[in-house]
mmCIF file of C-alpha atoms and ligand atoms in Angstrom:
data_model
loop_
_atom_site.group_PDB
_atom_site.id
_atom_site.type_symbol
_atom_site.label_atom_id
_atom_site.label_comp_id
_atom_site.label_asym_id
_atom_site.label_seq_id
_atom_site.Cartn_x
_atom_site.Cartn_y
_atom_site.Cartn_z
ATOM 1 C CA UNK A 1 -17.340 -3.801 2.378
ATOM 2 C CA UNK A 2 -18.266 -0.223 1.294
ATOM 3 C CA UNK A 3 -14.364 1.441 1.965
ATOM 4 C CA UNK A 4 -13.050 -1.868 0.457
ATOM 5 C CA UNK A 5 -12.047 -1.537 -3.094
ATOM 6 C CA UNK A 6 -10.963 -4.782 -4.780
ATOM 7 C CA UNK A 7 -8.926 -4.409 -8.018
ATOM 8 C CA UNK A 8 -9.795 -6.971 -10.281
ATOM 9 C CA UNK A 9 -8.949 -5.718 -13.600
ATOM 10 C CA UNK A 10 -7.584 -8.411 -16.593
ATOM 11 C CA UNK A 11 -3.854 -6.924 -16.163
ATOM 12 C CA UNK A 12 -4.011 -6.938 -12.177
ATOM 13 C CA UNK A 13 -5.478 -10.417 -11.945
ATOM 14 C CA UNK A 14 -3.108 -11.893 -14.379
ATOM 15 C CA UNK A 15 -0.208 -10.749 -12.878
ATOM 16 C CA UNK A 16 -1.065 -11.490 -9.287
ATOM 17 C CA UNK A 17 -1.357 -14.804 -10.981
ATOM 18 C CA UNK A 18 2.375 -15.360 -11.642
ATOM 19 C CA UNK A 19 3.345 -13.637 -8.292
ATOM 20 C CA UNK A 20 1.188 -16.084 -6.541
ATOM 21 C CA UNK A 21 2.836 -19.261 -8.250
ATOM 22 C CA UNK A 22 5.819 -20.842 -5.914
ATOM 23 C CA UNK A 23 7.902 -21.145 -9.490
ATOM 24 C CA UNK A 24 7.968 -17.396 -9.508
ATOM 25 C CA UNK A 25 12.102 -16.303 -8.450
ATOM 26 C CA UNK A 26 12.801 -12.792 -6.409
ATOM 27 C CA UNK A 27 12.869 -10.376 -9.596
ATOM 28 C CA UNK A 28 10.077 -11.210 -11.468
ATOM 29 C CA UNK A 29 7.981 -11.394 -8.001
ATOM 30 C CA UNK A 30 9.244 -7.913 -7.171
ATOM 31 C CA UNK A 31 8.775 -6.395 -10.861
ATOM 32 C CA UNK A 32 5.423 -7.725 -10.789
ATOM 33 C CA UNK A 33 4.584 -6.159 -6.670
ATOM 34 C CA UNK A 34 5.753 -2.616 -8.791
ATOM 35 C CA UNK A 35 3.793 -3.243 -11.622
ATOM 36 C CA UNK A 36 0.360 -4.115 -9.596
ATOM 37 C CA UNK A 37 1.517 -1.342 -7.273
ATOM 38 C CA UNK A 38 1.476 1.207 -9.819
ATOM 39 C CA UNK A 39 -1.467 0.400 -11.693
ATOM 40 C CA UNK A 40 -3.707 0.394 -8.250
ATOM 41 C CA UNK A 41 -2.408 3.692 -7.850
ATOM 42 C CA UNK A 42 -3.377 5.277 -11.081
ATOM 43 C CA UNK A 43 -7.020 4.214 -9.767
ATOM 44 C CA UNK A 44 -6.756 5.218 -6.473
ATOM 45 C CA UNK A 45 -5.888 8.643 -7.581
ATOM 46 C CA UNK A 46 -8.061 9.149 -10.372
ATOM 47 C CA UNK A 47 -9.768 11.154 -7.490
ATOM 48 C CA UNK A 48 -7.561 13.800 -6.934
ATOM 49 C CA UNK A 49 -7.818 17.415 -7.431
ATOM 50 C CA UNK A 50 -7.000 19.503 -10.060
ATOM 51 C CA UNK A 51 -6.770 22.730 -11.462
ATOM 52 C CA UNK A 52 -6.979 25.051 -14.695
ATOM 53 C CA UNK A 53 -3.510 26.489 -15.347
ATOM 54 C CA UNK A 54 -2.549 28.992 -18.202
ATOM 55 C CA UNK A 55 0.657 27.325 -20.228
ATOM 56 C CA UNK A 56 1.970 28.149 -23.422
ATOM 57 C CA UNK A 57 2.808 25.439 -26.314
ATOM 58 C CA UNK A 58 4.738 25.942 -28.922
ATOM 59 C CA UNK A 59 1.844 27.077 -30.596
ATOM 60 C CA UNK A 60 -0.290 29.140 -28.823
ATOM 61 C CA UNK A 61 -0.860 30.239 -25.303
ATOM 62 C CA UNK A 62 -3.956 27.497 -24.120
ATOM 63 C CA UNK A 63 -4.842 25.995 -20.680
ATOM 64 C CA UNK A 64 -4.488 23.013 -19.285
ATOM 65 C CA UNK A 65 -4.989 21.158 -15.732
ATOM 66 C CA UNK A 66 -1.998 20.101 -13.037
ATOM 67 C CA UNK A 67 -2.703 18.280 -9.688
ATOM 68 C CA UNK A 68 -3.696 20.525 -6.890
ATOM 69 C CA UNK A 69 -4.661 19.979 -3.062
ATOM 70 C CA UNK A 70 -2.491 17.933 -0.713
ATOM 71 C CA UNK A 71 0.405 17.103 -1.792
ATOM 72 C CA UNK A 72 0.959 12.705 -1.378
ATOM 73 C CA UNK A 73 3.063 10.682 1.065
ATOM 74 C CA UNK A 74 4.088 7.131 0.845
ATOM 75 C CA UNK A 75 4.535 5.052 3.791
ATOM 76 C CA UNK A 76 5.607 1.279 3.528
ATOM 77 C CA UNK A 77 5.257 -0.325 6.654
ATOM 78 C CA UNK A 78 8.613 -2.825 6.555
ATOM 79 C CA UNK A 79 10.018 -4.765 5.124
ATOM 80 C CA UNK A 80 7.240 -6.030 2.804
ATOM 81 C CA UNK A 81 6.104 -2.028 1.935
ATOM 82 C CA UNK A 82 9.416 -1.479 0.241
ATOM 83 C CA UNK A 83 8.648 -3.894 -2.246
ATOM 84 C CA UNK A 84 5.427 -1.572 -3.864
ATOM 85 C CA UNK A 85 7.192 1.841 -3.431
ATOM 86 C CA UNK A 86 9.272 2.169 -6.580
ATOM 87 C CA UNK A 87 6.517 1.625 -8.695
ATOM 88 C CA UNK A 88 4.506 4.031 -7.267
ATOM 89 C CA UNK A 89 7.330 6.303 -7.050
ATOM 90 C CA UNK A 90 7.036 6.197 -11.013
ATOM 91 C CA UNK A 91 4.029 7.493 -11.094
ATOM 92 C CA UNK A 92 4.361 9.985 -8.312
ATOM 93 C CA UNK A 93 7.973 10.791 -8.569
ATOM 94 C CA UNK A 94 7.530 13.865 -6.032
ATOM 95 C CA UNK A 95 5.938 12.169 -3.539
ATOM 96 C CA UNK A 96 7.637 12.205 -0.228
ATOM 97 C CA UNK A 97 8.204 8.585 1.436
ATOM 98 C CA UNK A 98 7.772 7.643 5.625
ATOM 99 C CA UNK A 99 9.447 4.334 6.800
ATOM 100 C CA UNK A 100 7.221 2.475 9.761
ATOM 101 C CA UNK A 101 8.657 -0.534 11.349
ATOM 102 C CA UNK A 102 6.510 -2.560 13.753
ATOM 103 C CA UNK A 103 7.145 -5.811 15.561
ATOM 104 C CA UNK A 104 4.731 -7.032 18.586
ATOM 105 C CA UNK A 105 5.580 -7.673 21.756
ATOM 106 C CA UNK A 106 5.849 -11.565 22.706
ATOM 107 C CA UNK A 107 4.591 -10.807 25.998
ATOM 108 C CA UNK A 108 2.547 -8.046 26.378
ATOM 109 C CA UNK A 109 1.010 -8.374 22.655
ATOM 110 C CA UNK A 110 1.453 -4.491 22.093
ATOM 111 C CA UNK A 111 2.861 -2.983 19.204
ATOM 112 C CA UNK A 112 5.793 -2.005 19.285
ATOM 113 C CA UNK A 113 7.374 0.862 17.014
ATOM 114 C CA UNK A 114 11.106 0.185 16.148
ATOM 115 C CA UNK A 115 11.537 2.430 13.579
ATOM 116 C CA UNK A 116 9.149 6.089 12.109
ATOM 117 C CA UNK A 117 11.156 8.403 10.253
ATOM 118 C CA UNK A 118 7.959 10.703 8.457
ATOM 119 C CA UNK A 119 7.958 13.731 6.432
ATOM 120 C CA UNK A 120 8.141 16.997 8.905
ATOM 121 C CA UNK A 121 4.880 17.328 7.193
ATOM 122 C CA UNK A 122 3.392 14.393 7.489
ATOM 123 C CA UNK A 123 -0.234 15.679 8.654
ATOM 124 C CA UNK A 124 -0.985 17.768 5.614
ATOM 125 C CA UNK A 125 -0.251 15.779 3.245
ATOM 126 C CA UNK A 126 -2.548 12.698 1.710
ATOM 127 C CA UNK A 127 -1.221 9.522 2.959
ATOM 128 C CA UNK A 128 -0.853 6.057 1.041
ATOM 129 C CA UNK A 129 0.387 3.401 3.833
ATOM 130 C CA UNK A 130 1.707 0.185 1.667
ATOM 131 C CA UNK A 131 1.011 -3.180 3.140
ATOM 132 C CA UNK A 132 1.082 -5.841 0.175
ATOM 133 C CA UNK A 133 -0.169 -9.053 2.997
ATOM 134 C CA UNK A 134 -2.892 -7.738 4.776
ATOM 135 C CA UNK A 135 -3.585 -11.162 7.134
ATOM 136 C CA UNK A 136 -4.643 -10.182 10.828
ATOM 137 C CA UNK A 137 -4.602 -6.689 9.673
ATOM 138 C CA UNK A 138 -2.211 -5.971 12.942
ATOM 139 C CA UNK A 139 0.480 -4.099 11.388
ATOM 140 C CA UNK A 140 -1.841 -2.436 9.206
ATOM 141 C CA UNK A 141 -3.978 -1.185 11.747
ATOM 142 C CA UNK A 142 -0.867 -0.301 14.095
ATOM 143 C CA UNK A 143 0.778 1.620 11.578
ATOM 144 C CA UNK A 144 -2.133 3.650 10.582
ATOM 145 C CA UNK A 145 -2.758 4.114 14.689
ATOM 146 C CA UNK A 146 1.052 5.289 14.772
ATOM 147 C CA UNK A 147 0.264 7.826 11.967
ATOM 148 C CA UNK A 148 -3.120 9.058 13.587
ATOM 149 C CA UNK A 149 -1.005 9.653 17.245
ATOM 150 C CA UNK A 150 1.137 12.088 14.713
ATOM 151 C CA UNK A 151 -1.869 14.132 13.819
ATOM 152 C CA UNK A 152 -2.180 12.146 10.181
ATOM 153 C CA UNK A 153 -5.875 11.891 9.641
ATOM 154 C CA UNK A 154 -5.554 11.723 5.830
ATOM 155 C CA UNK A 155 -4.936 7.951 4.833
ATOM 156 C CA UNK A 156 -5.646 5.021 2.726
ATOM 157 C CA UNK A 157 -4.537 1.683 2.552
ATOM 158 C CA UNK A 158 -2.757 -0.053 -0.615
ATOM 159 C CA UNK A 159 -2.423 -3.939 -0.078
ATOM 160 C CA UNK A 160 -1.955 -6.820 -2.552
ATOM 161 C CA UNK A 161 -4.333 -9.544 -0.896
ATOM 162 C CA UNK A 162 -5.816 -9.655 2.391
ATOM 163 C CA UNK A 163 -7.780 -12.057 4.450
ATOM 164 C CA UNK A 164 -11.716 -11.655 5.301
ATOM 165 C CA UNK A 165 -10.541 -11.257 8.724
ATOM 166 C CA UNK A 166 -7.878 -8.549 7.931
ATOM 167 C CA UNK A 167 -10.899 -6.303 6.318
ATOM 168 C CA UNK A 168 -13.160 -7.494 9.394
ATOM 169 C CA UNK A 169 -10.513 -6.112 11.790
ATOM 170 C CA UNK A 170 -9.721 -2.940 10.087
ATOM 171 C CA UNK A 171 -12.885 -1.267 9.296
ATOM 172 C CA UNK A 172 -13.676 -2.104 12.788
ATOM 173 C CA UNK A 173 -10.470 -0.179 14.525
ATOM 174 C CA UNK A 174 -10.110 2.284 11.445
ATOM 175 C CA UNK A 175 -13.646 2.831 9.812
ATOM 176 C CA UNK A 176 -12.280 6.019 7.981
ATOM 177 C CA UNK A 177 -9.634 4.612 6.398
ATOM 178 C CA UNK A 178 -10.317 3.273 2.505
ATOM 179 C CA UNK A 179 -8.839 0.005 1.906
ATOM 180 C CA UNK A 180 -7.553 -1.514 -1.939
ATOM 181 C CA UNK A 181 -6.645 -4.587 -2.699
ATOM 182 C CA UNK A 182 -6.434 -6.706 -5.606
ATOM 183 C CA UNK A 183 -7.477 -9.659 -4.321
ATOM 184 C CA UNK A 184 -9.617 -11.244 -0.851
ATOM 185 C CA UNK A 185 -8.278 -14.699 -0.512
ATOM 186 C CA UNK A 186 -10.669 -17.565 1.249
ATOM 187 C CA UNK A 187 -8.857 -16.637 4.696
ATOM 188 C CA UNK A 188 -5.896 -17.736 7.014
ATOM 189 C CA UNK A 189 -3.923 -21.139 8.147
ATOM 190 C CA UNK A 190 -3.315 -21.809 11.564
ATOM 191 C CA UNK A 191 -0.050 -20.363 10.880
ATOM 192 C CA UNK A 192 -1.836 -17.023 9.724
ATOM 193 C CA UNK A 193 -0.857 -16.872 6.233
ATOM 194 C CA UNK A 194 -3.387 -15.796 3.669
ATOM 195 C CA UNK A 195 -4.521 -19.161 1.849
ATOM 196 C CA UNK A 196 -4.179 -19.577 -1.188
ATOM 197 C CA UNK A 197 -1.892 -16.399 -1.273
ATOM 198 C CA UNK A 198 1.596 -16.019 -2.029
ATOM 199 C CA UNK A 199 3.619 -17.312 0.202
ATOM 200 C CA UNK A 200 5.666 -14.914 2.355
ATOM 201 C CA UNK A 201 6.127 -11.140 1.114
ATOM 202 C CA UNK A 202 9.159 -10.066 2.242
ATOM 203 C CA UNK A 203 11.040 -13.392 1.900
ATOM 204 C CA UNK A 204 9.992 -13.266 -1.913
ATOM 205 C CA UNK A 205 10.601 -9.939 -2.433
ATOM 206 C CA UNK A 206 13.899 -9.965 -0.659
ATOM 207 C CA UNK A 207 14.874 -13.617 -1.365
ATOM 208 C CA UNK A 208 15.422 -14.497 1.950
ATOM 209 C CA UNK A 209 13.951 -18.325 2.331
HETATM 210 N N1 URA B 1 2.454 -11.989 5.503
HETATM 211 C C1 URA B 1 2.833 -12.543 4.327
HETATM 212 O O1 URA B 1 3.819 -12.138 3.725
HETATM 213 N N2 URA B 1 2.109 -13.567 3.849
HETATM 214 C C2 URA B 1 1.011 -14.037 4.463
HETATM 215 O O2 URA B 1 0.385 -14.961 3.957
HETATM 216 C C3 URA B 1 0.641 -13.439 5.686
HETATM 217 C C4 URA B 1 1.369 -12.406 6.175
#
């Protein structure tokens, strides 16, 4: 499980808690996907370069440190994506945002791209693809294929809860590619939906069942 990175701080946990209970309505379930969203983010880019700049207080001239490097792109895969992007948009308010939408084929199985609207610069810059249900890890692992067939080679991963078999599946199509989570449930039904997990994503998010 080495580029797996499971989230399971107090705050996290807790909340995931009250997303995962069927009592939970659309708006607290989608203040809580932002909340989670944005607090995995803070971690996942504790990493990320900076450098010494020269500024001047009101004080005195003194220096001080400002993100450097590539700049970040966010890329929801729909619908269910859309429901972690404003948080992290809080945090990284400059952050340029990609739409992916994927269905499968009935018949032939493949993936099949419906929507991709990416930043012009897409390839330079450090990709986050959001994915809060990561079951089969299909769409996950077709999206990030998408992006990689556009020259991205810079991208992580930012789910909710995944299946063993979604983390089995992607580090075997997409080994470079760091996955976080905040939580690997016990696996999937014969309906592949995570068990115990939440439900479905998008319906809660967007109140649609
Ligand atoms: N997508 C969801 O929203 N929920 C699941 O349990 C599986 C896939």
């Amino acid at each position: 499980m080495s580029n797996v990175h499971v989230f399971d701080h107090p705050l996290i946990l807790h909340k995931l808690a009250i997303m995962r209970d069927k009592r939970t309505g659309s708006k607290e379930f989608r203040e809580l996907l932002n909340e989670i969203a944005m607090l995995m983010v803070y971690e996942i880019t504790r990493d990320l370069p900076t450098e010494e700049v020269d500024i001047e207080t009101p004080l005195c001239k003194a220096k001080a440190h400002m993100l450097s490097g590539k700049p970040i792109g966010l890329v929801p895969i729909l619908r269910a994506g859309l429901g972690m992007l404003e948080g992290i948009l809080n945090l990284l308010p400059t952050a340029k945002v990609g739409h992916i939408g994927l269905y499968r084929d009935p018949e032939t199985l493949q993936p099949v791209e419906y929507y991709c609207k990416l930043p012009d610069d897409a390839p330079s810059r450090e990709l986050l693809v959001l994915e809060p249900m990561l079951a089969t890890g299909g769409s996950a692992g077709d999206g990030i294929a998408f992006l990689k067939n556009r020259g991205c080679h810079s991208i992580r991963l930012v789910s909710l809860i995944a299946a063993p078999e979604a983390i089995a599946y992607l580090q075997k199509r997409h080994p470079d590619v760091d996955i976080f989570v905040a939580a690997v449930d016990e696996g999937l039904n014969e309906h592949a939906y995570i068990v115990p997990g939440l439900g479905d994503a998008g319906d809660r998010i967007f109140g649609t069942r």
